Coordinates of C-alpha atoms and ligand atoms in Angstrom, one line a residue:
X1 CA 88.6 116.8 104.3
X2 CA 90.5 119.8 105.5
X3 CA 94.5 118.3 106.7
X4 CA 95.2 120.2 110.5
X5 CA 97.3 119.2 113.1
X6 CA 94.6 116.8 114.6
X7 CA 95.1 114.4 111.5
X8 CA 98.3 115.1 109.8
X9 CA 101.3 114.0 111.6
X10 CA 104.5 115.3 109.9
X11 CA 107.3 112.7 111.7
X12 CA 110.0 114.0 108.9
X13 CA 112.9 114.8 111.2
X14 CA 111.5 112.0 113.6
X15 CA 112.9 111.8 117.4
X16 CA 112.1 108.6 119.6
X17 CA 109.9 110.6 122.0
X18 CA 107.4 111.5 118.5
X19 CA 106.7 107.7 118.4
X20 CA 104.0 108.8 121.1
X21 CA 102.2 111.0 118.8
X22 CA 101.4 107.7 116.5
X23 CA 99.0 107.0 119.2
X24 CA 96.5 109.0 117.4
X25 CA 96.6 107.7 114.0
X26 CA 96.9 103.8 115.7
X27 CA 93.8 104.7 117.7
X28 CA 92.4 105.7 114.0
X29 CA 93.4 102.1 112.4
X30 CA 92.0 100.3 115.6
X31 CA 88.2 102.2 114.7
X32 CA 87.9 101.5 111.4
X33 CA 89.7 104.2 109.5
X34 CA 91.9 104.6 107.2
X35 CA 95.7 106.5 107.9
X36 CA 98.3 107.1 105.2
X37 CA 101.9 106.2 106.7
X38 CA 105.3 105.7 105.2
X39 CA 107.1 102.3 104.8
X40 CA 110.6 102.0 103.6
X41 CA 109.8 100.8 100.3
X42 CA 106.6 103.1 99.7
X43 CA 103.7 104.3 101.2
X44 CA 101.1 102.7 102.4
X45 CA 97.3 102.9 102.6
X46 CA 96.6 101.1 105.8
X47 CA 93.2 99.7 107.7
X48 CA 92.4 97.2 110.2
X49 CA 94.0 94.0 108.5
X50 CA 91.1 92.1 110.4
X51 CA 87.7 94.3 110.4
X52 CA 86.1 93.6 106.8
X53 CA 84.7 96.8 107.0
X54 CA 87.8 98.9 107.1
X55 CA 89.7 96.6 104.7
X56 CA 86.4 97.2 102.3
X57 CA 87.2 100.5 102.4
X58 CA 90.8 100.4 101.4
X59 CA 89.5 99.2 97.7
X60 CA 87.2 101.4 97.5
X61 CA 89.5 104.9 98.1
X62 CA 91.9 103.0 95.8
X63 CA 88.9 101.7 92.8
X64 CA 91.0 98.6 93.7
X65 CA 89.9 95.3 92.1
X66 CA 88.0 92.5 94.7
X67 CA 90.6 89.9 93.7
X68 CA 93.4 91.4 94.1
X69 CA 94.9 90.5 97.6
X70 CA 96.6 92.9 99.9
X71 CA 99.8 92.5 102.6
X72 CA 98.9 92.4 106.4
X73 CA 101.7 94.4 107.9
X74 CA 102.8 93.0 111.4
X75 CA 105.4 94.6 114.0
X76 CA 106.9 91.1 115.6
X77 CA 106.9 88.0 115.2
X78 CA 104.3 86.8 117.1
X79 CA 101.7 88.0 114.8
X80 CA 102.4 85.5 112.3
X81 CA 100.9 83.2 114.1
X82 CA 97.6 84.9 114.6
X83 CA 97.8 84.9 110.9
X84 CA 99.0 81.8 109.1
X85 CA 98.0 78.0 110.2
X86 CA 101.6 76.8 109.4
X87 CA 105.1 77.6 109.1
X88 CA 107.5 75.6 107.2
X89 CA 111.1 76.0 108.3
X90 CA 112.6 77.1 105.3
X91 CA 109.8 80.2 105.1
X92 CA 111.0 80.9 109.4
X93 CA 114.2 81.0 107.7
X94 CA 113.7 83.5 105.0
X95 CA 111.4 85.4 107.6
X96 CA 114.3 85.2 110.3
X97 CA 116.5 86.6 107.5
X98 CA 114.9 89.4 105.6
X99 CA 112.6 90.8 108.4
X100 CA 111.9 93.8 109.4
X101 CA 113.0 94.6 105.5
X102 CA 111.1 95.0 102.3
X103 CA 110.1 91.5 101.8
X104 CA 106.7 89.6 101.7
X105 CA 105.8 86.3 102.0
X106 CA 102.8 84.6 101.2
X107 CA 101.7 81.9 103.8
X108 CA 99.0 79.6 104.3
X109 CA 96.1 81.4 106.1
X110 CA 94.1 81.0 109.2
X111 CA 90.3 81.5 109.2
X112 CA 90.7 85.0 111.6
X113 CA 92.2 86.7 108.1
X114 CA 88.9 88.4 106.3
X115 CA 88.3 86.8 103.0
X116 CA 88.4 90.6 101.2
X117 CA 92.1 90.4 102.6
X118 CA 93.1 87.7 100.5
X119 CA 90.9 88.4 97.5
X120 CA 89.4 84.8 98.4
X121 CA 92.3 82.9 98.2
X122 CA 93.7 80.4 100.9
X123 CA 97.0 82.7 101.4
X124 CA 97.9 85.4 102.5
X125 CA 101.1 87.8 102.2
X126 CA 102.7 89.2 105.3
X127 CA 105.7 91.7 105.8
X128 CA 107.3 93.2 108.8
X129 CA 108.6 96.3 108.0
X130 CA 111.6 98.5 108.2
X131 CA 110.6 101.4 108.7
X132 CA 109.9 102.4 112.3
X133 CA 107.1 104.9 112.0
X134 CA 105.3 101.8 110.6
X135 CA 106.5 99.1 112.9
X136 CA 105.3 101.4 116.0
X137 CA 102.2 102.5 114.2
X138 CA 101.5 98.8 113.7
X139 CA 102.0 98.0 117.7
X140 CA 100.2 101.3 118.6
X141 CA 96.6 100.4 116.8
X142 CA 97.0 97.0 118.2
X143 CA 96.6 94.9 114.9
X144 CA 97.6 93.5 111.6
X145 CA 97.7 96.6 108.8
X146 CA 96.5 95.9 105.6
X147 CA 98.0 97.8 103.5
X148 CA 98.4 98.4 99.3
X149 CA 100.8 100.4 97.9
X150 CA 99.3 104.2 98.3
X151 CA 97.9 105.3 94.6
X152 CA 94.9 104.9 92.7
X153 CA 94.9 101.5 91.4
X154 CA 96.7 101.4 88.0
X155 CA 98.9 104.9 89.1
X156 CA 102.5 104.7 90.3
X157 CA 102.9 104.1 93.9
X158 CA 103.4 107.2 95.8
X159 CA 107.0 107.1 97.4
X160 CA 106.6 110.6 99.2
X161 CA 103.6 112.3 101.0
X162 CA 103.8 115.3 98.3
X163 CA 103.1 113.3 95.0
X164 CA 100.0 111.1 96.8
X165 CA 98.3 114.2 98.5
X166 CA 95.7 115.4 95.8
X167 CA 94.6 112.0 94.8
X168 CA 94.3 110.5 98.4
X169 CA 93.4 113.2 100.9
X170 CA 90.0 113.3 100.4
X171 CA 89.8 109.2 100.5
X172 CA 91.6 108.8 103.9
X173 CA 91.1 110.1 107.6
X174 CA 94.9 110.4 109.0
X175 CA 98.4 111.5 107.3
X176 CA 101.5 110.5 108.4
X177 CA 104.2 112.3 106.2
X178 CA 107.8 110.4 106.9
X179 CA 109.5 111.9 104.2
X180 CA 110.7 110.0 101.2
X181 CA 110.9 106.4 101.4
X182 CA 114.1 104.9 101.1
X183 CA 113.6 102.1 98.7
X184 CA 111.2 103.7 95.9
X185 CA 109.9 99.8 95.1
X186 CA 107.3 98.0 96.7
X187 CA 108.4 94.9 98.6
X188 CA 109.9 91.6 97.2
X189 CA 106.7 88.9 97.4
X190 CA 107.6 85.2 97.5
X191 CA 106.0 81.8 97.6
X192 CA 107.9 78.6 98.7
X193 CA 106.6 76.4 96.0
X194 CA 107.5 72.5 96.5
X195 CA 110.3 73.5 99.0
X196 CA 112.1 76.4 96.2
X197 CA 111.3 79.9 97.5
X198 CA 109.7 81.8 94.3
X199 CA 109.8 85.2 93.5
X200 CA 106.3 86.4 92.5
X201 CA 107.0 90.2 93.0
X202 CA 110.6 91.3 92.8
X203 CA 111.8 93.9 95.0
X204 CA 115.2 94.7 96.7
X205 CA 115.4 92.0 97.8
X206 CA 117.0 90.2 95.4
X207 CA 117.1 86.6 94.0
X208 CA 120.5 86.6 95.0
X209 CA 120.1 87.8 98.5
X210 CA 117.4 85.1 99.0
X211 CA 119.8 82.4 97.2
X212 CA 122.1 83.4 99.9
X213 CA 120.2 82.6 102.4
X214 CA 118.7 79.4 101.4
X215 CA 120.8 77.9 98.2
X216 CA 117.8 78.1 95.8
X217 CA 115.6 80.5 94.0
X218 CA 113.3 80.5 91.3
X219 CA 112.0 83.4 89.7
X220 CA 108.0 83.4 88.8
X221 CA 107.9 83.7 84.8
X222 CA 105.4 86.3 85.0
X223 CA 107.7 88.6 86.3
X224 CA 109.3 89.9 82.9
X225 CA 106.8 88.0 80.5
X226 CA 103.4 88.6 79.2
X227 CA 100.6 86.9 81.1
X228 CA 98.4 85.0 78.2
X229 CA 95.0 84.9 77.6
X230 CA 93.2 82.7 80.3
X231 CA 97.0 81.6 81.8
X232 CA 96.8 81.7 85.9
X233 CA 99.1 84.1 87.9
X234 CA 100.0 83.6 91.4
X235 CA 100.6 87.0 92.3
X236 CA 96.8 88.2 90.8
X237 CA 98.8 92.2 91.6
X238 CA 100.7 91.4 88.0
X239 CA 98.1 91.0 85.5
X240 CA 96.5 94.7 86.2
X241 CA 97.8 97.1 84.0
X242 CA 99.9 99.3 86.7
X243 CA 102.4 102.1 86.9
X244 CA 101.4 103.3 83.7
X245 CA 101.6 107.0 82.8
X246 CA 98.4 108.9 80.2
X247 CA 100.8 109.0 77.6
X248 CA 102.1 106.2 75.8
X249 CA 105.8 105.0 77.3
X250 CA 108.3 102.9 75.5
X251 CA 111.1 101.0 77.1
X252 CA 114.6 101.1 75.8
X253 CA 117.8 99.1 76.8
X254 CA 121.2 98.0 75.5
X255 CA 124.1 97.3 77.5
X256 CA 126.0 100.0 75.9
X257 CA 125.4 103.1 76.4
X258 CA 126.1 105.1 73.2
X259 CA 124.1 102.8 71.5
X260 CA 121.1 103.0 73.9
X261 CA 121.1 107.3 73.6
X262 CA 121.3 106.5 69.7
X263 CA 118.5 104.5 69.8
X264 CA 116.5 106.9 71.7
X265 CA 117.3 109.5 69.2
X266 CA 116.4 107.5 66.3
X267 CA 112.7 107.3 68.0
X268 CA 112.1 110.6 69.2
X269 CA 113.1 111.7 65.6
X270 CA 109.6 111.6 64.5
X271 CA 107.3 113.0 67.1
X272 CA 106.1 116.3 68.1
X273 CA 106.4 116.6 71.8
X274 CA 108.5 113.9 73.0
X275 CA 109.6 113.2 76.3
X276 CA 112.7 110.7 77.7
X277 CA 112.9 109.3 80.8
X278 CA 117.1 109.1 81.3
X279 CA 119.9 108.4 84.0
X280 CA 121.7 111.9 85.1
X281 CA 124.3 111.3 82.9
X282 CA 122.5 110.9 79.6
X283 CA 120.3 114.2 80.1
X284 CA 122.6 116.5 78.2
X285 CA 122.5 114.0 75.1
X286 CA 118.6 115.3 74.5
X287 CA 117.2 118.5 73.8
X288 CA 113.7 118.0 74.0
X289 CA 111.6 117.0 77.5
X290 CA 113.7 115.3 79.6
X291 CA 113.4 113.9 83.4
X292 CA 116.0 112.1 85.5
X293 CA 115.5 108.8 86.7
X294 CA 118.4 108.9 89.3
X295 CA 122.0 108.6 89.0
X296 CA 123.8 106.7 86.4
X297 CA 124.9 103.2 87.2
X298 CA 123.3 103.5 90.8
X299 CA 120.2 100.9 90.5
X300 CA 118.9 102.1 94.3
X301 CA 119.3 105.7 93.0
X302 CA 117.2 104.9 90.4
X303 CA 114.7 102.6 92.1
X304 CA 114.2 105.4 94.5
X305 CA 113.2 107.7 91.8
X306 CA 111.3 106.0 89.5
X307 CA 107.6 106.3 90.4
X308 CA 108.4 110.0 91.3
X309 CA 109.7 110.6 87.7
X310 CA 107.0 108.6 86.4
X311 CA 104.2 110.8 88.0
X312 CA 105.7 114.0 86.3
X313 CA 105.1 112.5 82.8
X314 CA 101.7 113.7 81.9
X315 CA 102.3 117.0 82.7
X316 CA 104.2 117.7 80.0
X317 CA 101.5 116.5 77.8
X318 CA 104.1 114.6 75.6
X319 CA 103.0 112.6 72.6
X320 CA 105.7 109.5 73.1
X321 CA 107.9 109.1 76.1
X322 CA 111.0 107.1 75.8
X323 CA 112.5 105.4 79.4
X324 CA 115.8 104.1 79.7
X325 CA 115.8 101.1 81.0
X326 CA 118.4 99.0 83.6
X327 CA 120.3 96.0 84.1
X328 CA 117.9 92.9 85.1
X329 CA 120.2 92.5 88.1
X330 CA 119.9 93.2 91.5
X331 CA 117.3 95.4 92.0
X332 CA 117.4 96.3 88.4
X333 CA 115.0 93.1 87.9
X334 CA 112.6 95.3 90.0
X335 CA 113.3 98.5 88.2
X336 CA 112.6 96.6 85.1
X337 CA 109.4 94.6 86.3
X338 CA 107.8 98.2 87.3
X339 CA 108.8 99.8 83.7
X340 CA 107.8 97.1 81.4
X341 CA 104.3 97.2 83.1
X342 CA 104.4 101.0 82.9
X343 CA 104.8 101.0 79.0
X344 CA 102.8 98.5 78.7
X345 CA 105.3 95.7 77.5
X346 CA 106.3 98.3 74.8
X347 CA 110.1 97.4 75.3
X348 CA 112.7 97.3 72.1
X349 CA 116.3 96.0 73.4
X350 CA 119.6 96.9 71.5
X351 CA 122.0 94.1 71.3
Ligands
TXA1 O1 106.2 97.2 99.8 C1 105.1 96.8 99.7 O2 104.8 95.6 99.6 C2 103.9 97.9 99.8 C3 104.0 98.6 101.2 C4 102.9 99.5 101.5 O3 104.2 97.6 102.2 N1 102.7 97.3 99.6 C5 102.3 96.9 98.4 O4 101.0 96.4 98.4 O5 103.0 96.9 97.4 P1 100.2 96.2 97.0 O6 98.8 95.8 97.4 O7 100.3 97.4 96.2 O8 100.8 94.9 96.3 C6 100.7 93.6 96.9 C7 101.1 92.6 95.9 C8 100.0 92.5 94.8 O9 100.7 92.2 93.6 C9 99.2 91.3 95.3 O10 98.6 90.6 94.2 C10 100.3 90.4 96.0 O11 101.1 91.3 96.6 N2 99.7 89.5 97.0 C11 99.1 89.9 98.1 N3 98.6 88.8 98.8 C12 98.9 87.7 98.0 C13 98.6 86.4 98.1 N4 97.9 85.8 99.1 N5 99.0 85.6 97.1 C14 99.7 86.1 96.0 N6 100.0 87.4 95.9 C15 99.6 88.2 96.9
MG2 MG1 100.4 98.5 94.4

């Protein structure tokens, strides 16, 4: 498909009276088609959360797996409703608090939500967002979006129109470029399990936001550790291998510094081509291939960054890359989540 004015919509430098223009794409969502838009954690590929058809063809642009559920994005409250057959006060509570914001919850569904929505299952996630290209987009085609991150299943999620163009073009009928999203991570996903909000997915927002809000939290164990063989996840999103670059990535982390850039040193030592992964600050410690990751000691700096960085890797064709890794606290839980997935649980920590 050939991008022109009559299907890309470039809402960078946005002004209110633009929100009219996302009549067009909303008109495209209400048909049956598929638009590209931006959210503030990252894009999103977005259908007709409610026509089968449309959502059917949200898995197959992204070679996305049947049982893998998606998030109905909705623009008020109201829509919850529509969507899910009850509401227990603590989850109005943590939807009162965290919405419009990056943050899904997972709700008991009502028949009306197509089955290849909620890969079969009884739930299903919902998530006002943020961002208001997506919120108006949502009111203007009239319906819940379903929407997955915007990559090829298994790729890193595409945080800016740019990085997402070649592989999804062809696969969608509107563009709406926003510019870079602000957060860089998908959205936080919680479950309240036997009255404790769980974190199946973690995001920015963070256990300790949601403790905040509530005075408990519990964090899914699937979320840092290795799913076994057979062993049930709740978020079915975390067993795929995801995020992952060609090359083979290793994680690295110690508390201290000096001893996390020797460490790195030590490992690159015996390969050809390597590539690292660092903070700004630890670039001029390497001489071989070397990408930032975002500014040192600034987790949303990084978490902004990430999947960008992480889409540069195979082009330089390296034969081991080496990623610094972050702080599981805050959003560095998030950070951390994404990169042990991207190298594939290949993580060596320095005490
Ligand atoms: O920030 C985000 O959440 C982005 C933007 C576009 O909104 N969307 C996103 O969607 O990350 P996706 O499909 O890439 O990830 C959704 C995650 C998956 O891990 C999926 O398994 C989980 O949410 N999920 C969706 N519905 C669920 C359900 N009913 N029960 C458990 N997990 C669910
Ligand atoms: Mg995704």
């Amino acid at each position: 498909m050939i991008f022109t004015k009559d299907n890309f919509l470039d809402l960078k430098n946005m002004t209110d009276k633009d929100l009219n223009k996302l009549d067009i794409p909303g008109k495209v969502i209400a048909n049956g088609g598929l638009v590209l838009f931006p959210t503030e954690t990252v894009y999103g590929l977005g259908a007709n959360g409610l026509d089968e058809n449309a959502v059917k063809k949200i898995y197959e642009a992204k070679g996305r797996k049947s049982d893998n559920p998606l998030i109905l994005h909705i623009a008020d409250f109201d829509m919850v409703d529509i969507l899910a057959s009850k509401v227990s006060p603590l989850e109005k509570m943590l939807m009162e608090a965290f919405w419009p914001g990056p943050f899904t919850i997972i709700l008991d569904r009502k028949p009306v939500v197509p089955n290849c929505v909620t890969g079969g299952l009884d739930t299903v996630g919902v998530r006002m967002p943020s961002n208001e290209i997506a919120r108006e987009l949502i009111r203007r085609s009239g319906t819940p979006i379903a929407a997955p991150s915007a990559n090829i299943s298994g790729r890193p999620s595409g945080t800016n129109i740019e990085d997402i163009f070649e592989e999804l073009a062809p696969k969608v009928d509107y563009i709406i470029d926003g510019g870079e999203c602000q957060v860089g991570l998908e959205s936080t996903v919680v479950r309240v399990i036997d009255d404790i909000p769980t974190i199946l997915r973690p995001g920015k927002i963070t256990p300790a936001n949601i403790k905040e809000v509530c005075g408990r939290v519990k964090i899914d164990g699937h979320v840092m550790g290795t799913l076994k063989e057979g062993e049930q996840v709740l978020s079915p999103g975390m067993k795929y291998r995801h995020y992952a670059p060609k090359s083979k990535c290793v994680l690295v982390y110690s508390e201290d510094n000096s001893k996390l850039v020797d460490e790195i040193k030590k490992q690159i030592a015996g390969y050809r081509n390597p590539l690292v992964l660092v903070s700004n600050e630890n670039l001029k410690h390497f001489d071989c291939h070397k990408l930032s990751i975002g500014e040192t000691g600034n987790l949303n700096s990084i978490a902004k960054n990430i999947f960008k960085a992480l889409r540069q890797v195979d082009k330089f064709n390296p034969d081991i890359v080496f990623i610094e890794g972050a702080p599981q606290e805050g959003i560095g839980l998030a950070i951390m989540n994404r990169l042990i997935r991207a190298c594939e649980h290949n993580y060596i920590e320095i005490k």
